[in-house]
Short mmCIF file of C-alpha atoms in Angstrom, two decimals:
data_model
loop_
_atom_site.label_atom_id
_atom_site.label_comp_id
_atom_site.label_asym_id
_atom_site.label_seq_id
_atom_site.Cartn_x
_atom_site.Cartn_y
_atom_site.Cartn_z
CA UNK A 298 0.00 0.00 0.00
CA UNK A 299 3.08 2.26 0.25
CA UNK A 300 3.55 2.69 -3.39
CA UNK A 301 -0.03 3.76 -3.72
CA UNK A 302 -1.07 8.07 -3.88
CA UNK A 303 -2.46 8.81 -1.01
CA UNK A 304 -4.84 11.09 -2.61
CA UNK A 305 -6.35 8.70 -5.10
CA UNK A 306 -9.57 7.62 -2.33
CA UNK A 307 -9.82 11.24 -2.45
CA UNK A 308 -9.93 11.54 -6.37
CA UNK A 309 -12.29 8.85 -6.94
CA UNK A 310 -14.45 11.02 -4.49
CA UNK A 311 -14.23 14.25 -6.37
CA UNK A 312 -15.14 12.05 -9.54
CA UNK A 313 -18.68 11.94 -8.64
CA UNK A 314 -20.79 15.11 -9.73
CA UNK A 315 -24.52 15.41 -10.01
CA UNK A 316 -26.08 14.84 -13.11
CA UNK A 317 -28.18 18.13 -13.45
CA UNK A 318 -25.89 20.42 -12.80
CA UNK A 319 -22.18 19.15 -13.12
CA UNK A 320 -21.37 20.39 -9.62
CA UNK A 321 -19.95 18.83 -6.86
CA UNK A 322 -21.55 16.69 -4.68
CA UNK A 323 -20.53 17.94 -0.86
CA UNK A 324 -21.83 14.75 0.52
CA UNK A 325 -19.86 11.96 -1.21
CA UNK A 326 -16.39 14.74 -0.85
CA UNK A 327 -16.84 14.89 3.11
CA UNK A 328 -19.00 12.80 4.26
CA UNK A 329 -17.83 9.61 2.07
CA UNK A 330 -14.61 10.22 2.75
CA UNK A 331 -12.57 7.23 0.63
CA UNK A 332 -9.38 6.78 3.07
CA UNK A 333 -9.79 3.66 5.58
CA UNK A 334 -8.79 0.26 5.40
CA UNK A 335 -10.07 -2.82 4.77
CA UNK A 336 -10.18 -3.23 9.08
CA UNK A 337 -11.92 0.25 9.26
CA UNK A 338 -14.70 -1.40 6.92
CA UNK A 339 -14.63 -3.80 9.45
CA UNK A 340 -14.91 -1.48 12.44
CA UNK A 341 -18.02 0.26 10.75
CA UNK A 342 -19.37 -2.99 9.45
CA UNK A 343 -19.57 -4.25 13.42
CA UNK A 344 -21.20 -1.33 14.59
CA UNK A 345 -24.16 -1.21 11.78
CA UNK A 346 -24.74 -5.37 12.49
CA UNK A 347 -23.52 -6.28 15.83
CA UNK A 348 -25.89 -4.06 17.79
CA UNK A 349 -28.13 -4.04 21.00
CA UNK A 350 -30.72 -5.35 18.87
CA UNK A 351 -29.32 -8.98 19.01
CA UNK A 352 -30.29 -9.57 22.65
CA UNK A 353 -34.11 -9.90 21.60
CA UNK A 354 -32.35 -13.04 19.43
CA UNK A 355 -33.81 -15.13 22.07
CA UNK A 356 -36.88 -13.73 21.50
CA UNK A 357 -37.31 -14.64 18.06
CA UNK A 358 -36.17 -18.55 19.58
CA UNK A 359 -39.49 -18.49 21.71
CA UNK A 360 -41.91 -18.09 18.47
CA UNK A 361 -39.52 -20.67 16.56
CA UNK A 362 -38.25 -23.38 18.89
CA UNK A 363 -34.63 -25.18 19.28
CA UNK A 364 -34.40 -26.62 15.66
CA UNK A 365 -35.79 -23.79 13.44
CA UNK A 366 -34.53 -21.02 15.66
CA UNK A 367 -30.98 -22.94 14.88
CA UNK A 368 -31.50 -22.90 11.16
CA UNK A 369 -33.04 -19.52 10.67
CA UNK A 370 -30.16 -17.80 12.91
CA UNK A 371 -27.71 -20.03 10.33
CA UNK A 372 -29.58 -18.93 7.68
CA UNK A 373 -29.26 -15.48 7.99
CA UNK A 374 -25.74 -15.20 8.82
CA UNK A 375 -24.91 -17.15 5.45
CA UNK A 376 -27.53 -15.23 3.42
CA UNK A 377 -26.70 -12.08 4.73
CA UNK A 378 -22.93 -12.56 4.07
CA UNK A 379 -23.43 -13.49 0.86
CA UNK A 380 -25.69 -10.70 -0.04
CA UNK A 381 -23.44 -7.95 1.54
CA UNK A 382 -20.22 -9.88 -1.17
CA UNK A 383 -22.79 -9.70 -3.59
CA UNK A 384 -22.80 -5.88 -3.27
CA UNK A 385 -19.05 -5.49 -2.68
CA UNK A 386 -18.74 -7.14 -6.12
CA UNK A 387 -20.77 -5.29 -7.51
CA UNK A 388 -19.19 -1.88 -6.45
CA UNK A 389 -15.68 -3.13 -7.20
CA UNK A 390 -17.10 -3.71 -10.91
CA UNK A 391 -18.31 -0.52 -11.67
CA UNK A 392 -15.13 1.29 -9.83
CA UNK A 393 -13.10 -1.09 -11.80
CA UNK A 394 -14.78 0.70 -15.28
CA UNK A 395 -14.90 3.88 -13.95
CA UNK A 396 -18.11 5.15 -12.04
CA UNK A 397 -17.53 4.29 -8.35
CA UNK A 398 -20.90 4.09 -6.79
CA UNK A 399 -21.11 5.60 -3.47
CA UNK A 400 -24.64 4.57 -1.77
CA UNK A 401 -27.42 2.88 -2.56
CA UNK A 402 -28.63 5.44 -4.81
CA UNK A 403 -26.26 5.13 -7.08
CA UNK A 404 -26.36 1.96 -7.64
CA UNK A 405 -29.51 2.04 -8.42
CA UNK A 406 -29.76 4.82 -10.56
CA UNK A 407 -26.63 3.18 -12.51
CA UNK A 408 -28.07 -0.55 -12.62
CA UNK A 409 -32.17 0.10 -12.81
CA UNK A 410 -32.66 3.99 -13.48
CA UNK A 411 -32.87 7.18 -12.13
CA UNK A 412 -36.31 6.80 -11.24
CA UNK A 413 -35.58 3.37 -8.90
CA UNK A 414 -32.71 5.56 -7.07
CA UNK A 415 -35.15 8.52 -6.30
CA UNK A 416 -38.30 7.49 -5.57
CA UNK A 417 -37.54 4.32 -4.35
CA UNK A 418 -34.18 3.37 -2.73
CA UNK A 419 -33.12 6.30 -1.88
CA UNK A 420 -36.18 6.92 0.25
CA UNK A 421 -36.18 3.56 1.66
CA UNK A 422 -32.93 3.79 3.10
CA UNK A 423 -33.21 7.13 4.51
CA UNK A 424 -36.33 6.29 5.88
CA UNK A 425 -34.77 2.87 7.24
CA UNK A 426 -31.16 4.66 8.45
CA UNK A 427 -33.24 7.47 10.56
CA UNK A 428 -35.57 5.14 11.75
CA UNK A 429 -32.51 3.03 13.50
CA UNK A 430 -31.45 6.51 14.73
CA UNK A 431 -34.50 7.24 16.85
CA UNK A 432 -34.55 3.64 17.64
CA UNK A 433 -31.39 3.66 19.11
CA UNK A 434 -31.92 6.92 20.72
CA UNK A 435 -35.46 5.37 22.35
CA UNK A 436 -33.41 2.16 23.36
CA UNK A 437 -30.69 3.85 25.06
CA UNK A 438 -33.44 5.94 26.98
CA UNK A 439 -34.92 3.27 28.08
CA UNK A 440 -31.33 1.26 29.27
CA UNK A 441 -30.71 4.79 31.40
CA UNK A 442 -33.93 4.16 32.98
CA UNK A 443 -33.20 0.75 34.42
CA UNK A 444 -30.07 1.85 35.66
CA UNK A 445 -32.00 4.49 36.90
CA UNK A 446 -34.51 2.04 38.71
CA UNK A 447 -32.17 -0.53 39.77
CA UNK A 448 -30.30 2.38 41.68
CA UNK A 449 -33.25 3.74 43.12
CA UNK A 450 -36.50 1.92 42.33
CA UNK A 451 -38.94 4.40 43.83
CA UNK A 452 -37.54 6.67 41.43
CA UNK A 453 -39.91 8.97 38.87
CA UNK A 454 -38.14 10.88 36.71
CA UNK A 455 -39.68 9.91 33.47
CA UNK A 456 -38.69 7.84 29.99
CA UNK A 457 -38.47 10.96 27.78
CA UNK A 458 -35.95 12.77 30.39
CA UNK A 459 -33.57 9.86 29.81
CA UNK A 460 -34.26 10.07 26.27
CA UNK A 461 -33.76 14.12 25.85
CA UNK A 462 -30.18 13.46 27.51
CA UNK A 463 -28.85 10.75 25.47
CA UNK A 464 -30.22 12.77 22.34
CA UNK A 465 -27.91 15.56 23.34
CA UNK A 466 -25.08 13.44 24.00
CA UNK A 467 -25.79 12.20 20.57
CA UNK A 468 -25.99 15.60 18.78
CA UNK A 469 -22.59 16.17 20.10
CA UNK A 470 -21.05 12.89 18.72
CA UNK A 471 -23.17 13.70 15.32
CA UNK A 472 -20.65 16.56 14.23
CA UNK A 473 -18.07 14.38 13.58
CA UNK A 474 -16.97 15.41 10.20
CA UNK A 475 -17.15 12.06 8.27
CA UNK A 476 -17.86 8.41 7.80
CA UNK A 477 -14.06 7.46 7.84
CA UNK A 478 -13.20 9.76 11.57
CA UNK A 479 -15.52 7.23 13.07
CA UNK A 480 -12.93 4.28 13.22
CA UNK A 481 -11.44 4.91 16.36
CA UNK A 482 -15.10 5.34 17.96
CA UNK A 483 -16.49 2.04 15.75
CA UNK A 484 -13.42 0.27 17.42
CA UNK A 485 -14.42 0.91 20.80
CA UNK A 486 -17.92 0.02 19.72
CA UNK A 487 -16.74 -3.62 18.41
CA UNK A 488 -15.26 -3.83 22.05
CA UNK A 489 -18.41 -3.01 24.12
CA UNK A 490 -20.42 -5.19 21.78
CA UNK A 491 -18.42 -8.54 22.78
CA UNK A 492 -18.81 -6.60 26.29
CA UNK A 493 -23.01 -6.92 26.70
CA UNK A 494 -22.57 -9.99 24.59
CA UNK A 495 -20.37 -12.11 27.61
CA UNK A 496 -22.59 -10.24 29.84
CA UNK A 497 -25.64 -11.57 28.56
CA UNK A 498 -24.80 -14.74 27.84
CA UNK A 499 -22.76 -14.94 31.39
CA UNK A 500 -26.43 -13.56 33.02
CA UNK A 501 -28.30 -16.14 31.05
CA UNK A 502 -26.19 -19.70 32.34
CA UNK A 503 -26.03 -17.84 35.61
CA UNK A 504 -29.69 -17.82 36.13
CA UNK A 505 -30.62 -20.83 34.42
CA UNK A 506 -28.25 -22.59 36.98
CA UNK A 507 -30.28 -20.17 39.89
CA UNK A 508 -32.71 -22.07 42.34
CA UNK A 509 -34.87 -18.47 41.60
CA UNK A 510 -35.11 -19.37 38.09
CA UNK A 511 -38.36 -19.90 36.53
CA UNK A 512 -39.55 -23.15 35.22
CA UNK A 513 -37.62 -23.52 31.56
CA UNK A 514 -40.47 -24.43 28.92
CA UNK A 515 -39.35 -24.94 25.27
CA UNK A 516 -43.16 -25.01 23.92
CA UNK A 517 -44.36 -22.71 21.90
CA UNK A 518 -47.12 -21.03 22.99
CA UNK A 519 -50.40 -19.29 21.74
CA UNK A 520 -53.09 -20.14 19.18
CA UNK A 521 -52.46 -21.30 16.16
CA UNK A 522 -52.86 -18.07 14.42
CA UNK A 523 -50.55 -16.27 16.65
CA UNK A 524 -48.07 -19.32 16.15
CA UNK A 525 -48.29 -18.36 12.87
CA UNK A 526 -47.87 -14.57 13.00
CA UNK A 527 -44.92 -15.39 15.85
CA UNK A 528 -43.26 -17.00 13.00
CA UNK A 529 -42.78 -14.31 10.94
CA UNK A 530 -42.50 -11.56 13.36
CA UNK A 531 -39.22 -13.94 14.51
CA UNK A 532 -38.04 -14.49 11.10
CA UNK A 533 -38.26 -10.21 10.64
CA UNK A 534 -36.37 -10.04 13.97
CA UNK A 535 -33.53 -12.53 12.54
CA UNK A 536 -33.13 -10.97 9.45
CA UNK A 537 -33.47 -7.24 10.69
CA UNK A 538 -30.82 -8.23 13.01
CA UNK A 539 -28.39 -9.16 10.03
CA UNK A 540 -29.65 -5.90 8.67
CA UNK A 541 -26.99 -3.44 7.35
CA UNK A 542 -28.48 -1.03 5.01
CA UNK A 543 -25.52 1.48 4.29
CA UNK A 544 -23.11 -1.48 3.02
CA UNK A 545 -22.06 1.09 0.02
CA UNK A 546 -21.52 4.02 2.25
CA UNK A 547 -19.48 1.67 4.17
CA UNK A 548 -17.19 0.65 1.08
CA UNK A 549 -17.35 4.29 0.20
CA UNK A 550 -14.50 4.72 3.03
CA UNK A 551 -12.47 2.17 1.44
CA UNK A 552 -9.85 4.13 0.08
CA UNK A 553 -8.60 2.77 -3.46
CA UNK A 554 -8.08 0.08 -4.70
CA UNK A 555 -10.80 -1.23 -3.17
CA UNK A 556 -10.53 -4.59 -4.74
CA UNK A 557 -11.17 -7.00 -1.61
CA UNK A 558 -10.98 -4.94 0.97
CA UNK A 559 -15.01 -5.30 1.86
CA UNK A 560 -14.59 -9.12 2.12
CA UNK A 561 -11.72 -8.62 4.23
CA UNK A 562 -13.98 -6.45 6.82
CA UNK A 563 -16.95 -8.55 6.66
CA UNK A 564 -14.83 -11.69 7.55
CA UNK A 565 -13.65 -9.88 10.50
CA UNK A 566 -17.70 -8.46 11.38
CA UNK A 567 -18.74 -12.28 10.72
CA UNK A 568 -16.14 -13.38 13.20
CA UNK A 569 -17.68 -10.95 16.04
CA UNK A 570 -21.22 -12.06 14.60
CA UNK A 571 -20.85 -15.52 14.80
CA UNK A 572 -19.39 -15.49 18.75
CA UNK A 573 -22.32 -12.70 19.74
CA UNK A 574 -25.31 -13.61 17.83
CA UNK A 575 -24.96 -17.45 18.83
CA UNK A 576 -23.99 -17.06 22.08
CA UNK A 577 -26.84 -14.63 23.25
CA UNK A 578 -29.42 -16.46 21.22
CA UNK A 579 -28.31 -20.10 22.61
CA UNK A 580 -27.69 -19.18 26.24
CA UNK A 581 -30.69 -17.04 26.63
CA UNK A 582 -33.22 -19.26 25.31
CA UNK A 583 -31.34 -22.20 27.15
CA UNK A 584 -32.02 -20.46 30.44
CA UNK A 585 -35.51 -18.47 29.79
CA UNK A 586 -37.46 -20.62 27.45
CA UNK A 587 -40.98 -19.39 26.00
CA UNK A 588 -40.05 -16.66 28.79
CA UNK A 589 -37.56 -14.88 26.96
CA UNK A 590 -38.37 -10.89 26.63
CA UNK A 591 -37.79 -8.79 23.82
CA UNK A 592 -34.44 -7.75 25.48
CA UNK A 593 -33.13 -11.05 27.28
CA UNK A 594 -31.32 -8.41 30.00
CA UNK A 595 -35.15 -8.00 31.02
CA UNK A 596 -35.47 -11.55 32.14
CA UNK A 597 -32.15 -11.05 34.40
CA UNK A 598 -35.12 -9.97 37.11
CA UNK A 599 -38.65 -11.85 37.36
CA UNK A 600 -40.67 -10.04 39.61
CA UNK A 601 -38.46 -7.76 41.30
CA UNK A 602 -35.88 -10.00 42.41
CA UNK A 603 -32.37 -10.28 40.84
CA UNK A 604 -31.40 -13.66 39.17
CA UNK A 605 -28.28 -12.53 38.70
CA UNK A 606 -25.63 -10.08 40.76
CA UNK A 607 -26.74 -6.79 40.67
CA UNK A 608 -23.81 -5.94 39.16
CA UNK A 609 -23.83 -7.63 36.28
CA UNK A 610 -27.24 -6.12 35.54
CA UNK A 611 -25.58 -2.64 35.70
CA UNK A 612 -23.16 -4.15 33.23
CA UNK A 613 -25.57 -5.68 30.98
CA UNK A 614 -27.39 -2.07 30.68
CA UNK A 615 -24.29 -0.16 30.55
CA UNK A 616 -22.35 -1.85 27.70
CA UNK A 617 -25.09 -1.36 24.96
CA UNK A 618 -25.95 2.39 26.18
CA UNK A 619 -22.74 3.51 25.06
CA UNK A 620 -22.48 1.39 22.14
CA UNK A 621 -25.78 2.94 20.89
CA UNK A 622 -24.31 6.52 20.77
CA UNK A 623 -22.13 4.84 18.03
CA UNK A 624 -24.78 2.93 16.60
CA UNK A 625 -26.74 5.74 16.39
CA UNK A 626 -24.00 8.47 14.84
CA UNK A 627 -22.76 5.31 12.31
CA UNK A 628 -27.22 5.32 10.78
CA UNK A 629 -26.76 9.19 10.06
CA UNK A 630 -24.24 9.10 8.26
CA UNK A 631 -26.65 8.49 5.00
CA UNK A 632 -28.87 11.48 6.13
CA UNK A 633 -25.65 13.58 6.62
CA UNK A 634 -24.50 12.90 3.13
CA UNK A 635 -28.10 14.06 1.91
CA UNK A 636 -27.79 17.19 4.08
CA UNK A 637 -24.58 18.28 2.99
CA UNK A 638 -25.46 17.41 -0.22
CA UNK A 639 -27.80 20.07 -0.48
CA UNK A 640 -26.31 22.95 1.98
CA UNK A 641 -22.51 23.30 1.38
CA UNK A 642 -20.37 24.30 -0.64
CA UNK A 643 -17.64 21.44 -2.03
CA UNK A 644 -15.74 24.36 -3.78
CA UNK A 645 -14.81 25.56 0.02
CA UNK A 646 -13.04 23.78 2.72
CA UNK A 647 -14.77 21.37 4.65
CA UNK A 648 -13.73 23.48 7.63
CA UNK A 649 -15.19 26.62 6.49
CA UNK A 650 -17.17 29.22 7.95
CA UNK A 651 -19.22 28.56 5.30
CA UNK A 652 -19.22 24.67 5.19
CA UNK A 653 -19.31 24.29 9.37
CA UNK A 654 -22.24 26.79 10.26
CA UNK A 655 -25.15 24.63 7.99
CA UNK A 656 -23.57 21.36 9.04
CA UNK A 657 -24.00 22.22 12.54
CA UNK A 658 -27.08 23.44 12.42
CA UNK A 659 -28.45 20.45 10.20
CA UNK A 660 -26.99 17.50 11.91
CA UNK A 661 -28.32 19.25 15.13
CA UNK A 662 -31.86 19.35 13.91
CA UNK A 663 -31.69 15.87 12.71
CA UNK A 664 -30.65 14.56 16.42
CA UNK A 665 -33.12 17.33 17.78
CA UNK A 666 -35.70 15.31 15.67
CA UNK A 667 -35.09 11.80 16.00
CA UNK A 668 -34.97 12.70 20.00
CA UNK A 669 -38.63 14.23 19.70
CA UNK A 670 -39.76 11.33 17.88
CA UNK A 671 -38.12 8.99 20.11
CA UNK A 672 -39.35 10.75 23.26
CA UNK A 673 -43.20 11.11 21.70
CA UNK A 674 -43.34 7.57 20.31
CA UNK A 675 -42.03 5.05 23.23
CA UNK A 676 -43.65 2.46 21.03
CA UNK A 677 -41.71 2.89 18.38
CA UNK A 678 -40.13 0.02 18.16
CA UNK A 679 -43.73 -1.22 16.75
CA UNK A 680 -43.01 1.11 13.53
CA UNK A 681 -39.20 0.31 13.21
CA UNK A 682 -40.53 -2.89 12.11
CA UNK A 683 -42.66 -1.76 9.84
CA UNK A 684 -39.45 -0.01 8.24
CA UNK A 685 -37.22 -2.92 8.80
CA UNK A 686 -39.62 -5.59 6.87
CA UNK A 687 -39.90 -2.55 4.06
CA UNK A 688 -36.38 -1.26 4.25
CA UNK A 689 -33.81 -3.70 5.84
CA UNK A 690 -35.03 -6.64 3.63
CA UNK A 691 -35.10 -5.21 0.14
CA UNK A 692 -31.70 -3.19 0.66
CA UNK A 693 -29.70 -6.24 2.11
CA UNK A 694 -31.82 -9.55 0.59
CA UNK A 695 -33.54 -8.65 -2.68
CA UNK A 696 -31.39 -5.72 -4.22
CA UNK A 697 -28.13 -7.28 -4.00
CA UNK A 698 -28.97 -10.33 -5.76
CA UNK A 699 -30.83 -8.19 -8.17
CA UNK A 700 -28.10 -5.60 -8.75
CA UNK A 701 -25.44 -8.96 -9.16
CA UNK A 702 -27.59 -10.72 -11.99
CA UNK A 703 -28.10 -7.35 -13.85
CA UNK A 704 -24.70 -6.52 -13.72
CA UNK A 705 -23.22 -9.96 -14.39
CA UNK A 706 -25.39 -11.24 -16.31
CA UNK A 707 -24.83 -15.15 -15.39
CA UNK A 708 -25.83 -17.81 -17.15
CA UNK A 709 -29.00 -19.00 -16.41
CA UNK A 710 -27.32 -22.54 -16.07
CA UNK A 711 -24.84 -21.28 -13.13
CA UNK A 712 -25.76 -21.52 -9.67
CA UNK A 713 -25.25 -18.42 -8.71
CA UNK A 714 -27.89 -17.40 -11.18
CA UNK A 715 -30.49 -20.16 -9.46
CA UNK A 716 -29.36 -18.84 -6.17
CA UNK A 717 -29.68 -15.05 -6.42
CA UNK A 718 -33.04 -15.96 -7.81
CA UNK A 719 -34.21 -18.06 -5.20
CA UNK A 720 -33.20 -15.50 -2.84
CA UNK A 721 -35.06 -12.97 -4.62
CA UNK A 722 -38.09 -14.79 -4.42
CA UNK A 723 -37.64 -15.48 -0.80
CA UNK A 724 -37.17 -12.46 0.18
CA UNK A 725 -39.96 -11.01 -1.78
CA UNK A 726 -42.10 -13.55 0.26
CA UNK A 727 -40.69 -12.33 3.67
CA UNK A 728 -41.34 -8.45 2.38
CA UNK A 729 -45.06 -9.22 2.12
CA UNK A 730 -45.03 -11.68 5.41
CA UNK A 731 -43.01 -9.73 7.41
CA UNK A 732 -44.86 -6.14 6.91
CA UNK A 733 -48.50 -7.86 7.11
CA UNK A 734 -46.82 -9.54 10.77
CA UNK A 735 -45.60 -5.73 11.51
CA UNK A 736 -48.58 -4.09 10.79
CA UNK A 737 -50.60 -6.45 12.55
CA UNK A 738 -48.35 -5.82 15.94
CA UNK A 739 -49.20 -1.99 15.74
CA UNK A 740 -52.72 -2.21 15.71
CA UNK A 741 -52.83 -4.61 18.54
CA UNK A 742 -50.21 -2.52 20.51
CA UNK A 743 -52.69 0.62 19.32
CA UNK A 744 -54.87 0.72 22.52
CA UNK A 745 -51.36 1.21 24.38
CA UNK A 746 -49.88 4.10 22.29
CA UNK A 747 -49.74 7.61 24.43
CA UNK A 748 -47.58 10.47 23.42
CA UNK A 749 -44.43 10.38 25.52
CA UNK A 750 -45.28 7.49 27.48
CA UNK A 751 -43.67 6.68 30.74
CA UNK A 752 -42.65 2.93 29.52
#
């Protein structure tokens, strides 16, 4: 890599101009920033996977049992890392010829039109990106309140109170100036997440070995219908888990050549999602059975007494609320790129007067926002799976194999052809499934929803 110009990421970058207007595009030249390594990718890749979220992984087990929990959590890991290569390929083709795509936009206004990028992808993954934003905002409101309440359980200062101060935490951690100055911060975040990981999965053999332990119960339970319905609400959970969404963006950091440096990071995200995901999804439902809450930490107490040292709860809650301030700043960094995009100037140092004052104020507005939603809508979590079954599995299950078979053009005697295609199908299925499941929770969570609940 010595031999290489230093600048040439940076080139690449300043290759990309709008189509309208031949100008620029402040975004992709400070926000994209092409100068990591193939580990950075891997730092970023962590952080956007390996995240809070996989402690309801147990969860998902309770609606699916021992053997198909197994096999979907399998599943996914394989799928998913063969969709994310897909893309890599795919964006190491068309920098290879010239026009290195940046986002998901790109590539699809490059592969299926202009029209599929803007009205479309584009909005699916903003949509999608801010939505984890104010989800992880929400969540890490809600771990500062049971710190709060194991401390002092009389307590009443309320949810949103937790949730205003972790959003201004997070506006402060928002101006960092791009993608790529987020390794150091996406390191530490790959640390904390094998952190809550041995935590949980320490909690969860340490309880099921307690004599306070509740009965262990590997049924399923419910009617028929709602075994149904739990199937695919745990089969959106598994796969919005794997979710990425910003895969590109990620890549974008790369600087050049990029040629193999995206496999390279995922191998080393894999390696941290193999050890987390099964450990916390094996151990959990091991100790808690049909019991198992939508955050396994939760079952850590069963009617106000602690299963496990009190410690180790603090722990447990502790670990994931700081790696959601990461989680959090690495899911804006699409909606940064579209607000730069359209408020500086690329012809002026990133540092400018001119260039700092709008970013500021922009990337302050967007935290000040996905805090009020957060705070207003405790329930949330209800509608990020509405934009997980409509975002997460199109961008990271249908379009890559999609994108791959228009840009490759296999035979239709290859198995990669008959695989992409099966996976489109698939996928297509769980879109419909998985939003009909979604929708379904909302309306019977409806009766519950009150602006700025205390939950």
């Amino acid at each position: 890599m010595g031999t290489l110009d230093p600048n040439a990421g940076m080139k690449d970058v300043e290759e990309r101009y709008t189509d309208s207007t031949n100008k620029l595009d402040a975004g992709a030249l400070f926000v994209l920033k092409s100068k990591g390594s193939w580990i950075h990718c891997g730092y970023h890749l962590t952080t956007a996977i390996v995240a809070p979220a996989l402690l309801s992984l147990p969860f998902a087990f309770a609606s699916l049992g021992w053997a198909a929990g197994v096999v979907c959590l399998v599943l996914g890991a394989a799928i998913s890392f063969y969709s994310y290569n897909l893309i890599s390929h795919v964006l190491e083709h068309h920098a290879q010829i010239g026009r290195r795509q940046l986002c998901f936009r790109d590539m699809a206004n490059d592969i299926l039109g202009p029209g599929w990028g803007r009205y479309y992808v584009g909005p699916i993954q903003f949509a999608v990106c801010f939505g984890a934003v104010v989800g992880s905002i929400l969540l890490a409101g809600q771990s500062m309140k049971a710190i709060y309440l194991i401390a002092n359980p009389d307590g009443t200062i309320k949810l949103y109170v937790f949730i205003i101060i972790f959003g201004v935490f997070s506006l402060v951690l928002a101006q960092m100036p791009s993608f790529h100055s987020l390794r150091h911060v996406n390191l530490i975040s790959l640390v904390l997440c094998l952190a809550y990981s041995l935590c949980a999965t320490t909690g969860s053999i340490y309880a099921g070995h307690s004599d306070k332990a509740p009965p262990r119960d590997y049924s399923i339970l419910g009617s028929s219908t709602q075994r149904t319905f739990g199937v695919f609400n745990a089969i959106a959970i598994i796969a919005t888990t794997f979710g990425n969404g910003i895969v590109p963006e990620i890549q974008a950091t790369a600087s050049a050549p990029v040629t193999g440096k995206m496999f390279k990071g995922l191998g080393l995200c894999y390696t941290i999602v193999v050890v987390t995901f099964f450990s916390v999804s094996i151990s959990g439902y091991w100790a808690f059975g049909n019991q198992s809450e939508g955050s396994i930490i939760s079952n850590f107490m069963a009617d106000g007494v602690n299963l496990v040292p009190k410690w180790l709860v603090y722990l447990s809650n502790i670990f994931p609320l700081l790696q959601l301030s990461a989680v959090a700043t690495v899911y804006l960094q699409p909606t940064n790129d579209v607000l730069e995009s359209l408020s500086v100037d690329a012809t002026k140092g990133q540092f400018s007067t001119r260039n700092v004052i709008p970013r500021i104020l922009l990337r302050s507005a967007a935290i000040a926002t996905a805090t009020t939603i957060a705070a207003m809508l405790p329930f949330f979590g209800d509608i990020n799976a509405v934009l997980g079954a409509f975002g997460f599995l199109p961008l990271d299950f249908l379009l890559p194999s999609i994108f791959y078979n228009i840009t490759f053009k296999p035979s239709r005697r290859s198995l990669v052809f008959w695989i992409n295609t099966l996976l489109i199908g698939v996928s297509a299925t769980l879109i419909v499934l998985g939003s009909i499941s979604a929708v379904r929770q909302i309306v019977l969570d409806a009766k519950n929803y009150k602006l700025f609940a205390n939950v």
